PDB file of C-alpha atoms in Angstrom:
ATOM      1  CA  UNK J  10       0.000   0.000   0.000  1.00 75.00           C
ATOM      2  CA  UNK J  11       1.207   3.504  -0.874  1.00 86.00           C
ATOM      3  CA  UNK J  12      -0.032   6.632   0.932  1.00 88.00           C
ATOM      4  CA  UNK J  13       0.672  10.058  -0.595  1.00 89.00           C
ATOM      5  CA  UNK J  14       0.396  12.961   1.856  1.00 85.00           C
ATOM      6  CA  UNK J  15      -0.378  16.373   0.362  1.00 85.00           C
ATOM      7  CA  UNK J  16       0.116  19.638   2.224  1.00 77.00           C
ATOM      8  CA  UNK J  17      -3.515  20.743   1.869  1.00 79.00           C
ATOM      9  CA  UNK J  18      -6.807  19.631   0.231  1.00 81.00           C
ATOM     10  CA  UNK J  19      -6.280  21.684  -2.956  1.00 81.00           C
ATOM     11  CA  UNK J  20      -2.896  20.053  -3.515  1.00 86.00           C
ATOM     12  CA  UNK J  21      -4.435  16.597  -3.028  1.00 87.00           C
ATOM     13  CA  UNK J  22      -7.093  17.426  -5.635  1.00 85.00           C
ATOM     14  CA  UNK J  23      -4.358  18.433  -8.081  1.00 85.00           C
ATOM     15  CA  UNK J  24      -2.676  15.050  -7.587  1.00 89.00           C
ATOM     16  CA  UNK J  25      -5.994  13.258  -8.061  1.00 88.00           C
ATOM     17  CA  UNK J  26      -6.661  15.060 -11.341  1.00 85.00           C
ATOM     18  CA  UNK J  27      -3.471  13.525 -12.736  1.00 85.00           C
ATOM     19  CA  UNK J  28      -4.511   9.901 -12.216  1.00 86.00           C
ATOM     20  CA  UNK J  29      -6.929   7.811 -14.253  1.00 84.00           C
ATOM     21  CA  UNK J  30      -9.376   6.673 -11.564  1.00 85.00           C
ATOM     22  CA  UNK J  31     -10.197   8.157  -8.177  1.00 85.00           C
ATOM     23  CA  UNK J  32     -12.833   7.864  -5.463  1.00 85.00           C
ATOM     24  CA  UNK J  33     -13.201  10.492  -2.754  1.00 82.00           C
ATOM     25  CA  UNK J  34     -13.494   9.050   0.727  1.00 80.00           C
ATOM     26  CA  UNK J  35     -13.835  10.726   4.120  1.00 73.00           C
ATOM     27  CA  UNK J  36     -10.529  12.596   4.395  1.00 78.00           C
ATOM     28  CA  UNK J  37      -8.656  10.874   1.563  1.00 85.00           C
ATOM     29  CA  UNK J  38      -8.855   9.630  -2.042  1.00 88.00           C
ATOM     30  CA  UNK J  39      -8.514   6.059  -3.257  1.00 87.00           C
ATOM     31  CA  UNK J  40      -6.765   6.208  -6.648  1.00 89.00           C
ATOM     32  CA  UNK J  41      -5.614   3.837  -9.378  1.00 86.00           C
ATOM     33  CA  UNK J  42      -3.601   4.347 -12.532  1.00 85.00           C
ATOM     34  CA  UNK J  43      -1.404   2.179 -14.781  1.00 82.00           C
ATOM     35  CA  UNK J  44       1.697   3.874 -13.343  1.00 81.00           C
ATOM     36  CA  UNK J  45       0.670   3.037  -9.761  1.00 82.00           C
ATOM     37  CA  UNK J  46       1.577  -0.580  -9.095  1.00 75.00           C
ATOM     38  CA  UNK J  47       0.328  -0.671  -5.490  1.00 77.00           C
ATOM     39  CA  UNK J  48      -2.971   0.117  -3.774  1.00 81.00           C
ATOM     40  CA  UNK J  49      -2.669   3.909  -3.452  1.00 89.00           C
ATOM     41  CA  UNK J  50      -4.322   6.549  -1.289  1.00 90.00           C
ATOM     42  CA  UNK J  51      -3.930  10.327  -1.355  1.00 89.00           C
ATOM     43  CA  UNK J  52      -4.653  12.217   1.846  1.00 87.00           C
ATOM     44  CA  UNK J  53      -3.869  15.742   3.027  1.00 83.00           C
ATOM     45  CA  UNK J  54      -2.972  17.927   5.954  1.00 76.00           C
ATOM     46  CA  UNK J  55      -3.953  21.504   6.711  1.00 68.00           C
ATOM     47  CA  UNK J  56      -0.587  23.221   6.557  1.00 63.00           C
ATOM     48  CA  UNK J  57       3.084  22.316   6.411  1.00 63.00           C
ATOM     49  CA  UNK J  58       3.783  19.036   8.142  1.00 63.00           C
ATOM     50  CA  UNK J  59       7.298  18.988   6.703  1.00 68.00           C
ATOM     51  CA  UNK J  60       9.232  21.161   4.269  1.00 72.00           C
ATOM     52  CA  UNK J  61      12.578  21.020   2.533  1.00 75.00           C
ATOM     53  CA  UNK J  62      15.424  22.100   4.764  1.00 79.00           C
ATOM     54  CA  UNK J  63      17.049  25.436   4.006  1.00 80.00           C
ATOM     55  CA  UNK J  64      20.628  25.346   2.633  1.00 82.00           C
ATOM     56  CA  UNK J  65      22.332  26.133   5.959  1.00 81.00           C
ATOM     57  CA  UNK J  66      20.869  22.910   7.402  1.00 81.00           C
ATOM     58  CA  UNK J  67      23.275  21.073   5.084  1.00 82.00           C
ATOM     59  CA  UNK J  68      26.306  23.253   5.801  1.00 82.00           C
ATOM     60  CA  UNK J  69      26.732  26.626   7.505  1.00 84.00           C
ATOM     61  CA  UNK J  70      28.709  27.884   4.513  1.00 84.00           C
ATOM     62  CA  UNK J  71      25.432  27.987   2.559  1.00 82.00           C
ATOM     63  CA  UNK J  72      23.892  30.465   5.000  1.00 83.00           C
ATOM     64  CA  UNK J  73      25.252  33.303   2.871  1.00 84.00           C
ATOM     65  CA  UNK J  74      24.807  32.982  -0.872  1.00 81.00           C
ATOM     66  CA  UNK J  75      27.953  32.811  -2.898  1.00 83.00           C
ATOM     67  CA  UNK J  76      28.497  31.718  -6.478  1.00 83.00           C
ATOM     68  CA  UNK J  77      31.553  29.811  -5.317  1.00 82.00           C
ATOM     69  CA  UNK J  78      29.304  27.473  -3.285  1.00 80.00           C
ATOM     70  CA  UNK J  79      26.965  26.693  -6.175  1.00 80.00           C
ATOM     71  CA  UNK J  80      25.587  24.321  -7.215  1.00 79.00           C
ATOM     72  CA  UNK J  81      24.492  22.669  -3.971  1.00 76.00           C
ATOM     73  CA  UNK J  82      24.657  18.869  -4.100  1.00 74.00           C
ATOM     74  CA  UNK J  83      23.747  16.385  -1.393  1.00 73.00           C
ATOM     75  CA  UNK J  84      23.450  12.606  -1.299  1.00 74.00           C
ATOM     76  CA  UNK J  85      20.478  12.870   1.058  1.00 76.00           C
ATOM     77  CA  UNK J  86      17.535  15.268   0.991  1.00 76.00           C
ATOM     78  CA  UNK J  87      16.901  16.812   4.400  1.00 75.00           C
ATOM     79  CA  UNK J  88      13.469  17.867   5.622  1.00 70.00           C
ATOM     80  CA  UNK J  89      12.486  20.414   8.250  1.00 67.00           C
ATOM     81  CA  UNK J  90       9.618  19.677  10.637  1.00 65.00           C
ATOM     82  CA  UNK J  91       8.985  23.256  11.653  1.00 66.00           C
ATOM     83  CA  UNK J  92       9.219  25.075  14.955  1.00 69.00           C
ATOM     84  CA  UNK J  93       5.672  24.338  16.072  1.00 71.00           C
ATOM     85  CA  UNK J  94       5.411  21.012  17.935  1.00 77.00           C
ATOM     86  CA  UNK J  95       1.720  20.602  17.042  1.00 80.00           C
ATOM     87  CA  UNK J  96      -0.411  20.634  13.890  1.00 79.00           C
ATOM     88  CA  UNK J  97      -4.177  21.230  14.104  1.00 81.00           C
ATOM     89  CA  UNK J  98      -6.291  18.352  12.728  1.00 83.00           C
ATOM     90  CA  UNK J  99     -10.008  17.635  12.227  1.00 83.00           C
ATOM     91  CA  UNK J 100     -10.001  13.855  12.579  1.00 84.00           C
ATOM     92  CA  UNK J 101      -7.635  10.922  12.985  1.00 85.00           C
ATOM     93  CA  UNK J 102      -7.416   7.175  13.459  1.00 83.00           C
ATOM     94  CA  UNK J 103      -7.565   5.655  16.926  1.00 85.00           C
ATOM     95  CA  UNK J 104      -3.878   4.703  16.735  1.00 82.00           C
ATOM     96  CA  UNK J 105      -2.052   6.694  19.464  1.00 82.00           C
ATOM     97  CA  UNK J 106      -5.039   9.024  19.932  1.00 88.00           C
ATOM     98  CA  UNK J 107      -5.531  10.530  23.394  1.00 88.00           C
ATOM     99  CA  UNK J 108      -8.950  11.957  24.268  1.00 91.00           C
ATOM    100  CA  UNK J 109      -9.497  14.020  27.411  1.00 89.00           C
ATOM    101  CA  UNK J 110     -11.971  12.946  30.078  1.00 89.00           C
ATOM    102  CA  UNK J 111     -13.881  16.196  29.576  1.00 88.00           C
ATOM    103  CA  UNK J 112     -14.302  15.450  25.851  1.00 89.00           C
ATOM    104  CA  UNK J 113     -15.582  11.936  26.569  1.00 90.00           C
ATOM    105  CA  UNK J 114     -18.117  13.311  29.059  1.00 89.00           C
ATOM    106  CA  UNK J 115     -19.346  15.879  26.555  1.00 89.00           C
ATOM    107  CA  UNK J 116     -19.511  13.959  23.254  1.00 89.00           C
ATOM    108  CA  UNK J 117     -19.987  10.409  24.536  1.00 90.00           C
ATOM    109  CA  UNK J 118     -18.271   7.171  23.579  1.00 91.00           C
ATOM    110  CA  UNK J 119     -17.204   5.809  20.175  1.00 91.00           C
ATOM    111  CA  UNK J 120     -19.828   3.946  18.156  1.00 90.00           C
ATOM    112  CA  UNK J 121     -19.177   0.259  18.819  1.00 89.00           C
ATOM    113  CA  UNK J 122     -21.814  -0.574  16.193  1.00 91.00           C
ATOM    114  CA  UNK J 123     -19.570   0.813  13.423  1.00 89.00           C
ATOM    115  CA  UNK J 124     -17.186  -2.121  13.922  1.00 82.00           C
ATOM    116  CA  UNK J 125     -13.814  -1.610  12.227  1.00 71.00           C
ATOM    117  CA  UNK J 126     -14.272   1.054   9.552  1.00 78.00           C
ATOM    118  CA  UNK J 127     -15.199   4.672  10.122  1.00 84.00           C
ATOM    119  CA  UNK J 128     -15.624   4.570  13.898  1.00 88.00           C
ATOM    120  CA  UNK J 129     -12.400   6.487  14.466  1.00 88.00           C
ATOM    121  CA  UNK J 130     -13.224   9.186  11.898  1.00 87.00           C
ATOM    122  CA  UNK J 131     -16.768   9.616  13.222  1.00 89.00           C
ATOM    123  CA  UNK J 132     -15.641   9.874  16.832  1.00 91.00           C
ATOM    124  CA  UNK J 133     -12.675  12.185  16.350  1.00 91.00           C
ATOM    125  CA  UNK J 134     -14.798  14.488  14.164  1.00 88.00           C
ATOM    126  CA  UNK J 135     -17.325  14.544  17.000  1.00 88.00           C
ATOM    127  CA  UNK J 136     -14.602  15.447  19.493  1.00 90.00           C
ATOM    128  CA  UNK J 137     -12.901  18.130  17.382  1.00 89.00           C
ATOM    129  CA  UNK J 138     -16.260  19.833  16.802  1.00 86.00           C
ATOM    130  CA  UNK J 139     -16.037  20.990  20.431  1.00 87.00           C
ATOM    131  CA  UNK J 140     -12.371  20.589  21.356  1.00 88.00           C
ATOM    132  CA  UNK J 141      -9.180  21.342  19.404  1.00 87.00           C
ATOM    133  CA  UNK J 142      -7.294  18.315  18.090  1.00 89.00           C
ATOM    134  CA  UNK J 143      -3.577  18.229  17.372  1.00 87.00           C
ATOM    135  CA  UNK J 144      -1.019  16.001  15.686  1.00 84.00           C
ATOM    136  CA  UNK J 145       2.193  15.856  17.770  1.00 84.00           C
ATOM    137  CA  UNK J 146       5.119  16.062  15.355  1.00 76.00           C
ATOM    138  CA  UNK J 147       7.753  14.259  17.409  1.00 77.00           C
ATOM    139  CA  UNK J 148       5.511  11.492  18.772  1.00 80.00           C
ATOM    140  CA  UNK J 149       6.688   7.893  18.419  1.00 80.00           C
ATOM    141  CA  UNK J 150       4.059   5.197  17.899  1.00 78.00           C
ATOM    142  CA  UNK J 151       4.569   1.463  18.400  1.00 76.00           C
ATOM    143  CA  UNK J 152       1.742  -0.380  16.640  1.00 71.00           C
ATOM    144  CA  UNK J 153       0.993  -3.887  17.929  1.00 69.00           C
ATOM    145  CA  UNK J 154      -0.563  -4.960  14.628  1.00 62.00           C
ATOM    146  CA  UNK J 155       1.824  -6.274  12.012  1.00 56.00           C
ATOM    147  CA  UNK J 156      -0.462  -5.055   9.246  1.00 55.00           C
ATOM    148  CA  UNK J 157      -3.308  -2.555   9.408  1.00 51.00           C
ATOM    149  CA  UNK J 158      -4.836  -2.181   5.923  1.00 49.00           C
ATOM    150  CA  UNK J 159      -6.729   0.966   5.045  1.00 50.00           C
ATOM    151  CA  UNK J 160     -10.262   0.811   3.704  1.00 53.00           C
ATOM    152  CA  UNK J 161      -9.805   0.927  -0.032  1.00 61.00           C
ATOM    153  CA  UNK J 162     -11.479   0.676  -3.396  1.00 76.00           C
ATOM    154  CA  UNK J 163     -13.817  -2.317  -3.266  1.00 87.00           C
ATOM    155  CA  UNK J 164     -13.529  -2.843  -7.017  1.00 85.00           C
ATOM    156  CA  UNK J 165      -9.824  -3.640  -6.601  1.00 82.00           C
ATOM    157  CA  UNK J 166     -10.143  -5.770  -3.466  1.00 84.00           C
ATOM    158  CA  UNK J 167      -8.714  -9.269  -4.087  1.00 83.00           C
ATOM    159  CA  UNK J 168      -8.990 -10.710  -0.574  1.00 84.00           C
ATOM    160  CA  UNK J 169     -12.377 -12.383  -0.198  1.00 88.00           C
ATOM    161  CA  UNK J 170     -11.986 -12.507   3.588  1.00 87.00           C
ATOM    162  CA  UNK J 171     -12.007  -8.686   3.738  1.00 84.00           C
ATOM    163  CA  UNK J 172     -15.189  -8.191   1.727  1.00 88.00           C
ATOM    164  CA  UNK J 173     -17.649  -8.276   4.689  1.00 87.00           C
ATOM    165  CA  UNK J 174     -15.896  -5.230   6.140  1.00 85.00           C
ATOM    166  CA  UNK J 175     -16.962  -3.147   3.160  1.00 90.00           C
ATOM    167  CA  UNK J 176     -20.572  -3.670   4.180  1.00 91.00           C
ATOM    168  CA  UNK J 177     -19.789  -1.630   7.283  1.00 90.00           C
ATOM    169  CA  UNK J 178     -17.911   1.002   5.306  1.00 89.00           C
ATOM    170  CA  UNK J 179     -20.785   1.787   2.916  1.00 93.00           C
ATOM    171  CA  UNK J 180     -23.272   1.793   5.779  1.00 93.00           C
ATOM    172  CA  UNK J 181     -21.158   3.813   8.199  1.00 92.00           C
ATOM    173  CA  UNK J 182     -20.108   6.540   5.772  1.00 90.00           C
ATOM    174  CA  UNK J 183     -23.774   7.396   5.112  1.00 92.00           C
ATOM    175  CA  UNK J 184     -24.569   7.480   8.827  1.00 91.00           C
ATOM    176  CA  UNK J 185     -21.628   9.766   9.601  1.00 89.00           C
ATOM    177  CA  UNK J 186     -22.442  12.102   6.726  1.00 89.00           C
ATOM    178  CA  UNK J 187     -26.129  12.279   7.665  1.00 88.00           C
ATOM    179  CA  UNK J 188     -25.206  13.275  11.222  1.00 83.00           C
ATOM    180  CA  UNK J 189     -22.378  15.690  10.505  1.00 81.00           C
ATOM    181  CA  UNK J 190     -22.998  17.178   7.051  1.00 82.00           C
ATOM    182  CA  UNK J 191     -25.488  19.364   5.250  1.00 85.00           C
ATOM    183  CA  UNK J 192     -27.865  17.821   2.696  1.00 89.00           C
ATOM    184  CA  UNK J 193     -25.626  18.613  -0.348  1.00 89.00           C
ATOM    185  CA  UNK J 194     -22.647  16.913   1.316  1.00 87.00           C
ATOM    186  CA  UNK J 195     -24.794  13.951   2.312  1.00 90.00           C
ATOM    187  CA  UNK J 196     -25.983  13.560  -1.285  1.00 92.00           C
ATOM    188  CA  UNK J 197     -22.348  13.733  -2.388  1.00 89.00           C
ATOM    189  CA  UNK J 198     -21.515  10.866  -0.043  1.00 89.00           C
ATOM    190  CA  UNK J 199     -24.395   8.871  -1.492  1.00 92.00           C
ATOM    191  CA  UNK J 200     -23.049   9.622  -4.979  1.00 92.00           C
ATOM    192  CA  UNK J 201     -19.696   8.104  -3.924  1.00 89.00           C
ATOM    193  CA  UNK J 202     -21.472   4.853  -3.078  1.00 92.00           C
ATOM    194  CA  UNK J 203     -23.186   4.881  -6.473  1.00 93.00           C
ATOM    195  CA  UNK J 204     -19.851   5.601  -8.174  1.00 90.00           C
ATOM    196  CA  UNK J 205     -18.304   2.571  -6.457  1.00 91.00           C
ATOM    197  CA  UNK J 206     -21.250   0.494  -7.649  1.00 93.00           C
ATOM    198  CA  UNK J 207     -20.705   1.584 -11.250  1.00 92.00           C
ATOM    199  CA  UNK J 208     -16.973   0.844 -11.010  1.00 90.00           C
ATOM    200  CA  UNK J 209     -17.691  -2.713  -9.896  1.00 92.00           C
ATOM    201  CA  UNK J 210     -20.178  -3.131 -12.776  1.00 93.00           C
ATOM    202  CA  UNK J 211     -18.100  -1.579 -15.551  1.00 91.00           C
ATOM    203  CA  UNK J 212     -14.461  -2.125 -14.594  1.00 88.00           C
ATOM    204  CA  UNK J 213     -12.963  -5.158 -16.364  1.00 89.00           C
ATOM    205  CA  UNK J 214     -11.404  -7.966 -14.371  1.00 89.00           C
ATOM    206  CA  UNK J 215     -13.174  -7.294 -11.064  1.00 89.00           C
ATOM    207  CA  UNK J 216     -13.002 -10.320  -8.773  1.00 90.00           C
ATOM    208  CA  UNK J 217     -16.084 -11.402  -6.804  1.00 93.00           C
ATOM    209  CA  UNK J 218     -18.190  -8.940  -8.847  1.00 93.00           C
ATOM    210  CA  UNK J 219     -21.610 -10.306  -7.815  1.00 94.00           C
ATOM    211  CA  UNK J 220     -20.672 -10.435  -4.131  1.00 95.00           C
ATOM    212  CA  UNK J 221     -19.317  -6.871  -4.248  1.00 94.00           C
ATOM    213  CA  UNK J 222     -22.478  -5.550  -5.922  1.00 95.00           C
ATOM    214  CA  UNK J 223     -24.552  -7.146  -3.178  1.00 95.00           C
ATOM    215  CA  UNK J 224     -22.343  -5.600  -0.478  1.00 95.00           C
ATOM    216  CA  UNK J 225     -22.578  -2.079  -1.933  1.00 95.00           C
ATOM    217  CA  UNK J 226     -26.356  -2.251  -2.391  1.00 96.00           C
ATOM    218  CA  UNK J 227     -26.997  -3.777   1.037  1.00 96.00           C
ATOM    219  CA  UNK J 228     -24.532  -1.484   2.829  1.00 94.00           C
ATOM    220  CA  UNK J 229     -26.001   1.627   1.187  1.00 95.00           C
ATOM    221  CA  UNK J 230     -29.572   0.529   1.940  1.00 96.00           C
ATOM    222  CA  UNK J 231     -28.673  -0.155   5.577  1.00 95.00           C
ATOM    223  CA  UNK J 232     -27.026   3.269   5.753  1.00 94.00           C
ATOM    224  CA  UNK J 233     -30.345   5.008   5.142  1.00 94.00           C
ATOM    225  CA  UNK J 234     -31.721   3.605   8.406  1.00 94.00           C
ATOM    226  CA  UNK J 235     -28.601   2.951  10.492  1.00 93.00           C
ATOM    227  CA  UNK J 236     -28.586   5.384  13.404  1.00 91.00           C
ATOM    228  CA  UNK J 237     -27.239   3.784  16.580  1.00 92.00           C
ATOM    229  CA  UNK J 238     -27.644   5.873  19.728  1.00 90.00           C
ATOM    230  CA  UNK J 239     -24.589   7.550  21.204  1.00 89.00           C
ATOM    231  CA  UNK J 240     -23.673   6.146  24.595  1.00 89.00           C
ATOM    232  CA  UNK J 241     -22.476   8.475  27.345  1.00 89.00           C
ATOM    233  CA  UNK J 242     -20.118   7.657  30.180  1.00 85.00           C
ATOM    234  CA  UNK J 243     -22.251   9.810  32.481  1.00 82.00           C
ATOM    235  CA  UNK J 244     -25.828  10.283  31.282  1.00 75.00           C
ATOM    236  CA  UNK J 245     -26.405  12.917  33.976  1.00 76.00           C
ATOM    237  CA  UNK J 246     -23.530  15.159  32.868  1.00 74.00           C
ATOM    238  CA  UNK J 247     -25.218  18.533  32.324  1.00 68.00           C
ATOM    239  CA  UNK J 248     -22.930  19.744  29.508  1.00 70.00           C
ATOM    240  CA  UNK J 249     -23.158  16.695  27.279  1.00 73.00           C
ATOM    241  CA  UNK J 250     -23.762  17.351  23.564  1.00 72.00           C
ATOM    242  CA  UNK J 251     -26.588  15.314  22.053  1.00 62.00           C
ATOM    243  CA  UNK J 252     -26.883  17.285  18.807  1.00 55.00           C
ATOM    244  CA  UNK J 253     -23.980  18.762  16.832  1.00 57.00           C
ATOM    245  CA  UNK J 254     -24.153  21.504  14.243  1.00 57.00           C
ATOM    246  CA  UNK J 255     -23.986  20.233  10.670  1.00 63.00           C
ATOM    247  CA  UNK J 256     -21.369  21.579   8.269  1.00 64.00           C
TER     248      UNK J 256
END
């Protein structure tokens, strides 16, 4: 799997325009193209996560420009992580995520009914609607799982054992969008499900085509009615948020 991180959403869209096939997901794009040999995703930040190091980071002699020091060659490209230790984010995975007790009391608990896909995005969006969320630049994460595949393009999925998970993805994305987004954005999410359906129908060489069509149709249909209640750690907490403003 290859993940391409763009600086900002507009840059990610520019990358997507250059590839043959793309599907917009919640916070990233699933893309495919003859030049991309691996399963590929394009996601984005909201500002500079890293940037190219300035010349003096290679050697102090480059701090002042001089024709005698040009051109500048290096065997290794250096990057600069910025002076700010934090980067503001809108949502994240559950890997190495820390949520304050106050946030849990206010917005409730994650949706256990989502099961696997989309629960982290839904919950962290719920949290960051009321509380600021940050990515810590110098954090070190040890992941216990040897492999943690991203939800991808169902038309290109070759592992039959993973197919049932897509049922949750198509269902959950509609539920999250219905709760958090305005009607135009919700209809756009529904259009993404329809686009995935058409890709499975029309794309040549799709494995398990009939099974995938059934999953998309059933998952989308379930998404129209799926609305599990939010559980709260303290149902008597007076500042809890039961309804969030749609964007």
